[in-house]
PDB file of C-alpha atoms in Angstrom:
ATOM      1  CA  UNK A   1      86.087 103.619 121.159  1.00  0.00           C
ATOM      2  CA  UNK A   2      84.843 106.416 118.760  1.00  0.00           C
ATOM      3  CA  UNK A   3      86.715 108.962 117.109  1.00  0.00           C
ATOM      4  CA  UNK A   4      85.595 111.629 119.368  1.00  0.00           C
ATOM      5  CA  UNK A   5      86.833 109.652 122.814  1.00  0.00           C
ATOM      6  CA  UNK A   6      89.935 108.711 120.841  1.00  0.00           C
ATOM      7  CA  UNK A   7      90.379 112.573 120.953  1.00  0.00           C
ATOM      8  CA  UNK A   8      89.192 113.227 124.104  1.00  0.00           C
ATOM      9  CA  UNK A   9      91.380 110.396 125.850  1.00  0.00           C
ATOM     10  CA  UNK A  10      94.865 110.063 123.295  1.00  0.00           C
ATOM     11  CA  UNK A  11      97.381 111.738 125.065  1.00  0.00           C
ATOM     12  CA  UNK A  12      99.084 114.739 122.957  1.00  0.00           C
ATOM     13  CA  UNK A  13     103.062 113.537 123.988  1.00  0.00           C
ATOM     14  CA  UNK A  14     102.805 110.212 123.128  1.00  0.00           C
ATOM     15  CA  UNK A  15     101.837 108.082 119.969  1.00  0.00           C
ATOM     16  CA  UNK A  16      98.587 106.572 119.908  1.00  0.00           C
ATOM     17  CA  UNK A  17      96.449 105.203 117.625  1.00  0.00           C
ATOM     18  CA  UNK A  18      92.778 104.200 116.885  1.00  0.00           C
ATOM     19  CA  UNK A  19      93.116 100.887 115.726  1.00  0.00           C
ATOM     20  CA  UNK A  20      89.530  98.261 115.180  1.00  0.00           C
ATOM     21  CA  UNK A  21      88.308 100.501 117.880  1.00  0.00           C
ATOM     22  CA  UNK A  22      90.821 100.120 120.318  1.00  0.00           C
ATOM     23  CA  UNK A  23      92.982 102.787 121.477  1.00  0.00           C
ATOM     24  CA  UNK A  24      96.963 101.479 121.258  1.00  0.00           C
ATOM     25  CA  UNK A  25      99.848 103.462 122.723  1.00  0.00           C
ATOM     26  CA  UNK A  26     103.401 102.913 121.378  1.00  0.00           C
ATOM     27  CA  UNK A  27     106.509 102.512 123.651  1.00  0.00           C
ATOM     28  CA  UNK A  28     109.587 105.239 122.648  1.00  0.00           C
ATOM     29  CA  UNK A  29     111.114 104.691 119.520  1.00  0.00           C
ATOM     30  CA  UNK A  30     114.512 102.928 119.697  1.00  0.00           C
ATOM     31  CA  UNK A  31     117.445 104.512 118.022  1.00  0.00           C
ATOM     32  CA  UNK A  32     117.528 102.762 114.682  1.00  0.00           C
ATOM     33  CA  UNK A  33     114.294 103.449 114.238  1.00  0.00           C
ATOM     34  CA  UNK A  34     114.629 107.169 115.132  1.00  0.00           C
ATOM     35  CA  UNK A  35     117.309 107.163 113.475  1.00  0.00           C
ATOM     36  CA  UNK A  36     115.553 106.126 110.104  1.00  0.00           C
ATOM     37  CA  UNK A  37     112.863 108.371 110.479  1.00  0.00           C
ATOM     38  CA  UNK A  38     114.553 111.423 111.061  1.00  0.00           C
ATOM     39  CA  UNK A  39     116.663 110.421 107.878  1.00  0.00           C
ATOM     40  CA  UNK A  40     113.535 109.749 105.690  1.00  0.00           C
ATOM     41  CA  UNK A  41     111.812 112.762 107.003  1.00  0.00           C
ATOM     42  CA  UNK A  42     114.899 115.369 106.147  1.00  0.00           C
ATOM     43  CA  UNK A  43     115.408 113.756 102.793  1.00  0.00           C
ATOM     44  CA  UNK A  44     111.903 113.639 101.769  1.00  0.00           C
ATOM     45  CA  UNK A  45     110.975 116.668 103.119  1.00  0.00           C
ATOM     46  CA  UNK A  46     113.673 118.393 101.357  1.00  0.00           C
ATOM     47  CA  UNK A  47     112.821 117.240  97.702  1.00  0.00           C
ATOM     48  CA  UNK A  48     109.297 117.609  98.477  1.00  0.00           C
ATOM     49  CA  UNK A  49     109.740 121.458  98.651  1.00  0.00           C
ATOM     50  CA  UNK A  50     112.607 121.820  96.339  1.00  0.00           C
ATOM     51  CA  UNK A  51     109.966 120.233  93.921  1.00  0.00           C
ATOM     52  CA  UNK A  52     107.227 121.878  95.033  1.00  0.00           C
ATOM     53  CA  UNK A  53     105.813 118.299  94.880  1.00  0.00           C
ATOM     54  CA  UNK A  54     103.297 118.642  98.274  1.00  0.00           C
ATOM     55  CA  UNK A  55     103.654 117.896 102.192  1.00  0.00           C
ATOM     56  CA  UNK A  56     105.423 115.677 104.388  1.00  0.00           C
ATOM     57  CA  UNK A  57     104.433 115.420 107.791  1.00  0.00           C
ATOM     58  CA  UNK A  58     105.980 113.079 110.878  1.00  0.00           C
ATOM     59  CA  UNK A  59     104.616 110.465 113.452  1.00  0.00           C
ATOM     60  CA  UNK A  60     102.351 113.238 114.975  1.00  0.00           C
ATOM     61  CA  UNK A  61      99.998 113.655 112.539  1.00  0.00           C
ATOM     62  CA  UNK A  62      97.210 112.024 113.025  1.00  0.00           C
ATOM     63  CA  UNK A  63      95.526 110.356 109.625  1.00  0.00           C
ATOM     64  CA  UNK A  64      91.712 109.873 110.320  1.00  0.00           C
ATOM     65  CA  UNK A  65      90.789 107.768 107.574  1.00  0.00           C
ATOM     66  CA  UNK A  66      86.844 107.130 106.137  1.00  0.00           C
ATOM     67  CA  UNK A  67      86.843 103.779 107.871  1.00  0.00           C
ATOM     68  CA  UNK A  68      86.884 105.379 111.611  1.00  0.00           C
ATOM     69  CA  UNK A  69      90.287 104.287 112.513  1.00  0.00           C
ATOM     70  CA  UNK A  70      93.536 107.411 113.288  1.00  0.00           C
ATOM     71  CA  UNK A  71      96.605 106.260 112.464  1.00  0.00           C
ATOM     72  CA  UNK A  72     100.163 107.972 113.209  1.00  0.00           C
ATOM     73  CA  UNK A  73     102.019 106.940 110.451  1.00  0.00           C
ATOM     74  CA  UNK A  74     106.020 107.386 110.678  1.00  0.00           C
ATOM     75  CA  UNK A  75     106.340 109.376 107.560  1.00  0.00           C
ATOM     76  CA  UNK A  76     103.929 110.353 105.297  1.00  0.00           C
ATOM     77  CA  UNK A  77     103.356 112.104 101.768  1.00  0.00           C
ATOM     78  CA  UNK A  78     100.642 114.090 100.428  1.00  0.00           C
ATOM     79  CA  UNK A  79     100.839 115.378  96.758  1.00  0.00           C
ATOM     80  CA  UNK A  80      99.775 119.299  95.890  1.00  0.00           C
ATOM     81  CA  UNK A  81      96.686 118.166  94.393  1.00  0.00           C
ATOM     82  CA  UNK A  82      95.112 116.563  97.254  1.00  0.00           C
ATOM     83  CA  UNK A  83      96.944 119.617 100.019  1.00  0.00           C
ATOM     84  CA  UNK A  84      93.182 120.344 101.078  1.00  0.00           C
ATOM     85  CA  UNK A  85      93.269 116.878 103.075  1.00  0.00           C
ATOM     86  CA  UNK A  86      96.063 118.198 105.081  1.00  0.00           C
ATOM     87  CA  UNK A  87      94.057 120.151 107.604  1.00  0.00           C
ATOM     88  CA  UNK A  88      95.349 121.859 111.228  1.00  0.00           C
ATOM     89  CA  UNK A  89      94.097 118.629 113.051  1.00  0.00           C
ATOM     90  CA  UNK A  90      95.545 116.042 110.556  1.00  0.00           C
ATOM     91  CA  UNK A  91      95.474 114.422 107.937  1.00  0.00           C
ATOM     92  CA  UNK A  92      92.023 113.624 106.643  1.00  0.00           C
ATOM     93  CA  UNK A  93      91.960 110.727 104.148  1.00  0.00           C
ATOM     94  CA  UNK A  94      94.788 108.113 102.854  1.00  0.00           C
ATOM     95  CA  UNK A  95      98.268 110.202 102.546  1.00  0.00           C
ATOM     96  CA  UNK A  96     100.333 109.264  98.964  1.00  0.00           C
ATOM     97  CA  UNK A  97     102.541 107.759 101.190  1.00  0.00           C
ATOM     98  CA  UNK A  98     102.478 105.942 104.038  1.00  0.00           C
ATOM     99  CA  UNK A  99     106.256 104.908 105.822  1.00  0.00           C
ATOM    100  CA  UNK A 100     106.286 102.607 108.846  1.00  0.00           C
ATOM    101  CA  UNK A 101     109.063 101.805 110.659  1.00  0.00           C
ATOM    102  CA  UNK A 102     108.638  98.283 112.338  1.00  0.00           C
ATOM    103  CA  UNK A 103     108.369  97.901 115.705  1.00  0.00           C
ATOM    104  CA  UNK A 104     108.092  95.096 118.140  1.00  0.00           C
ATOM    105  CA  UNK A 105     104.816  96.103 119.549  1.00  0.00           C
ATOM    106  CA  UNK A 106     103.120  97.340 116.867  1.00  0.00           C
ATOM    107  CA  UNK A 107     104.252  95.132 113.535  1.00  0.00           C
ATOM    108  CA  UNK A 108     101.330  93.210 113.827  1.00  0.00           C
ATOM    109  CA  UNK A 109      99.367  96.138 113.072  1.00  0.00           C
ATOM    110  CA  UNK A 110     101.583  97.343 110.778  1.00  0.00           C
ATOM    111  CA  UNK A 111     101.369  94.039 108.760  1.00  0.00           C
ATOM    112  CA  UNK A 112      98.110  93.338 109.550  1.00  0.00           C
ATOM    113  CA  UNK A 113      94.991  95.865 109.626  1.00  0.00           C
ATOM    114  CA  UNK A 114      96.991  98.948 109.343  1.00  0.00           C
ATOM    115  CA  UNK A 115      97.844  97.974 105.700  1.00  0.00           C
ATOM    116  CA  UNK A 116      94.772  96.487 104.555  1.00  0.00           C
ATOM    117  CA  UNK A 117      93.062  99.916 105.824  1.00  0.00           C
ATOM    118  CA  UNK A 118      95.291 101.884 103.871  1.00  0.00           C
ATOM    119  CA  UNK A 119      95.227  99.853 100.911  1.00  0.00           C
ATOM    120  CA  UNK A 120      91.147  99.973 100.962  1.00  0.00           C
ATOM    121  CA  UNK A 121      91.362 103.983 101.532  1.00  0.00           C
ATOM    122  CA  UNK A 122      93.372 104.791  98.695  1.00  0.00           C
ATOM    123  CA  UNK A 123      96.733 105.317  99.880  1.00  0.00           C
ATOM    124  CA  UNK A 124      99.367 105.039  97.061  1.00  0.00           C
ATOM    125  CA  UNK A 125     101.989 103.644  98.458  1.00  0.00           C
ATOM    126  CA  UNK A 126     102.729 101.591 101.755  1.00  0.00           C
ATOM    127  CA  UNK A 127     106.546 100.895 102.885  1.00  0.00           C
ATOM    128  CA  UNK A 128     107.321  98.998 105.544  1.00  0.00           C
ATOM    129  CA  UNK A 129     110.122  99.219 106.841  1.00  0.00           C
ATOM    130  CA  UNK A 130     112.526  96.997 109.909  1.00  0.00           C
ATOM    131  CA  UNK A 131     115.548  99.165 111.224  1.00  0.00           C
ATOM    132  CA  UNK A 132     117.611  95.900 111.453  1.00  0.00           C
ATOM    133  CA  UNK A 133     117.357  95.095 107.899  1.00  0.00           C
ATOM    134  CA  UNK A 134     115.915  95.039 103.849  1.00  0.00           C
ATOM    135  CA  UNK A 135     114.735  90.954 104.909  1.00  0.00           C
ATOM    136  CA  UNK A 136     112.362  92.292 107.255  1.00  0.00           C
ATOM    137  CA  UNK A 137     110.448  95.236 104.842  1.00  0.00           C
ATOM    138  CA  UNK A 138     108.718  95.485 102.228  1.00  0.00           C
ATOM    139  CA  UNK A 139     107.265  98.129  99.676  1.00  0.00           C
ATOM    140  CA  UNK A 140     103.808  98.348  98.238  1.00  0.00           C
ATOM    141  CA  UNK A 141     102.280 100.403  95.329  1.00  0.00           C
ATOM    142  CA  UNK A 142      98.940 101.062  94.009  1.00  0.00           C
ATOM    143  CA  UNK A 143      97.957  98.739  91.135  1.00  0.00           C
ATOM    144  CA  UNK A 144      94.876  97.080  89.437  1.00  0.00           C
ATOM    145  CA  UNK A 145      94.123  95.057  92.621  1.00  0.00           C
ATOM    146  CA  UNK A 146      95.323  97.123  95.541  1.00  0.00           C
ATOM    147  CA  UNK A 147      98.406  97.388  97.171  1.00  0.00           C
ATOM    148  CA  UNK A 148     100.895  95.072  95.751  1.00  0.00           C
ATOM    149  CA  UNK A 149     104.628  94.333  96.411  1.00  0.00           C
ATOM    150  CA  UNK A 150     107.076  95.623  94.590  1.00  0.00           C
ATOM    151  CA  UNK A 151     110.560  94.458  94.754  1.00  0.00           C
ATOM    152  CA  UNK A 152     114.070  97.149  94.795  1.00  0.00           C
ATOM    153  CA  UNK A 153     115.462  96.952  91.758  1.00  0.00           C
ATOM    154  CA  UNK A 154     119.448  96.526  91.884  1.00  0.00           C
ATOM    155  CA  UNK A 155     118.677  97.933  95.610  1.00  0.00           C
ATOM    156  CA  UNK A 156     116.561 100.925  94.858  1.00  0.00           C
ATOM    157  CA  UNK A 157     113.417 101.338  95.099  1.00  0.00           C
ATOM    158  CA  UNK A 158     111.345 104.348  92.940  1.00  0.00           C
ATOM    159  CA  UNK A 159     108.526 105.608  94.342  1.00  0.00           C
ATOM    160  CA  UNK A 160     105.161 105.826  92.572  1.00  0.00           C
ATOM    161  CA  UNK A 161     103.626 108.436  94.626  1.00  0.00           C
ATOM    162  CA  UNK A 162     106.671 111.216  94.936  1.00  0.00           C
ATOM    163  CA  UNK A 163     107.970 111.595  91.131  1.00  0.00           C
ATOM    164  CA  UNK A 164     111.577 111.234  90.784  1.00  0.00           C
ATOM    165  CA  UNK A 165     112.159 110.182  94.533  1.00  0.00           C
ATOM    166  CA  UNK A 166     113.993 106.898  94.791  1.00  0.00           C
ATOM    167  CA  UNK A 167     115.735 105.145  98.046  1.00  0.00           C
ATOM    168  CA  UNK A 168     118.396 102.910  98.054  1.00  0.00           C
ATOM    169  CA  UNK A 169     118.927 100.025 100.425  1.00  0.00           C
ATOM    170  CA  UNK A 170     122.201 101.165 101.494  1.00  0.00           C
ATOM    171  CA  UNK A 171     121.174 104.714 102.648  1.00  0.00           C
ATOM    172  CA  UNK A 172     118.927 102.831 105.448  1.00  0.00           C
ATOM    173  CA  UNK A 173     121.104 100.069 105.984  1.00  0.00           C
ATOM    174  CA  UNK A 174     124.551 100.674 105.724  1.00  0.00           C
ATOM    175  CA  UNK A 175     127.326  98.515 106.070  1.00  0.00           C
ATOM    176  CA  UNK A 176     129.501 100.513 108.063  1.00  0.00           C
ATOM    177  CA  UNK A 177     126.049 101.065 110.605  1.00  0.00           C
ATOM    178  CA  UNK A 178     125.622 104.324 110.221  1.00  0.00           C
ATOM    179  CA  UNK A 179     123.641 106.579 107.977  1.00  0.00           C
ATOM    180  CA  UNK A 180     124.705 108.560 105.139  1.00  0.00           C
ATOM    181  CA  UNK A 181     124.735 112.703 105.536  1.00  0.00           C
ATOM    182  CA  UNK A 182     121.551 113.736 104.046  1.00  0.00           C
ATOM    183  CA  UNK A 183     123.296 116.161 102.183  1.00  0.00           C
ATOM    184  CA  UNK A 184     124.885 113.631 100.027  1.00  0.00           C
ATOM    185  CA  UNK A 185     122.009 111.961  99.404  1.00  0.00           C
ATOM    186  CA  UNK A 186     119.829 115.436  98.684  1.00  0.00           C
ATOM    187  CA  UNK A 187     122.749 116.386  96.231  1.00  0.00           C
ATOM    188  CA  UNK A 188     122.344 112.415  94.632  1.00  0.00           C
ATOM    189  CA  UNK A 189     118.551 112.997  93.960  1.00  0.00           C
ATOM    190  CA  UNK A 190     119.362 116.697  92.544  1.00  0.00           C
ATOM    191  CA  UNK A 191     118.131 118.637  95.582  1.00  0.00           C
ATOM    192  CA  UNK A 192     121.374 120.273  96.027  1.00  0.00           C
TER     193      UNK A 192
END
């Protein structure tokens, strides 16, 4: 499938993607994973701005990257500099950022050609993350060969592609279950 029938066919109300040519529809998001997003997406969004730092976008922007695949990524980041890639149609080139949250149906991707595409385009940095738990994600950031994991550090991990911005394990995994108000955490990273 090329780009232009990947437009002409993707359906507007659902997620799809333009994977190794192949168009692939996602099922509804469960609630963790909702959940998470809506978090990340409030909490980045917010110190974005209040930093005046670039964009954030959601799961229906469509990234249309060099290689001829469009990706939906959960989250994404894109700093001031490069704004002129953020474009009414989408996102055209590698975000910063990229944030997946894991799926059943589409971790494969996620693990598999989805990262090695962003890591050849230039993206920054790559988290991946499972709703049910820190075991199942992982965090990647530019270096001399790539993409390469990085580790949290005491539970937090600092991002390399939004100064200042740092997550901690607990925010997205709680023990209690559910998710902190982002207004605590916005206040935490100075926001507020």
């Amino acid at each position: 499938m090329t780009d232009d029938e990947f437009f002409e066919f993707a359906p507007e109300d659902r997620k799809a993607e333009l994977i190794g040519g192949a168009l692939v529809m996602s099922l509804p998001a469960s609630d963790p994973h909702a959940d998470r997003q809506g978090f990340l997406i409030t909490i980045l969004r917010a110190y974005v701005r209040h930093k005046r730092l670039g964009v954030v976008r959601g799961s229906h922007t469509a990234v249309h990257l060099q290689t001829g695949e469009n990706y939906e990524p959960d989250v994404l980041f894109v700093a001031a500099h490069r704004a002129q890639i953020v474009r009414r149609e989408g996102v055209f080139g590698a975000p910063d950022l990229v944030v997946e949250l894991l799926s059943p149906g589409t971790a494969n991707y996620d693990w598999g050609v989805k990262r090695r595409v962003y890591a050849q385009s230039g993206a920054r940095e790559l988290w991946l993350i499972d709703p049910n738990g820190l075991d199942g994600s992982a965090f990647f950031q530019r270096g001399e060969t790539g993409l390469n994991e990085v580790a949290m550090e005491d539970n937090v991990l600092r991002s390399s592609a939004v100064p200042g911005f740092y997550l901690r394990a607990e925010w997205l995994w709680p023990d209690g279950g559910e998710l902190p108000d982002e207004v605590s955490v916005l206040k935490e990273l100075g926001v507020m």
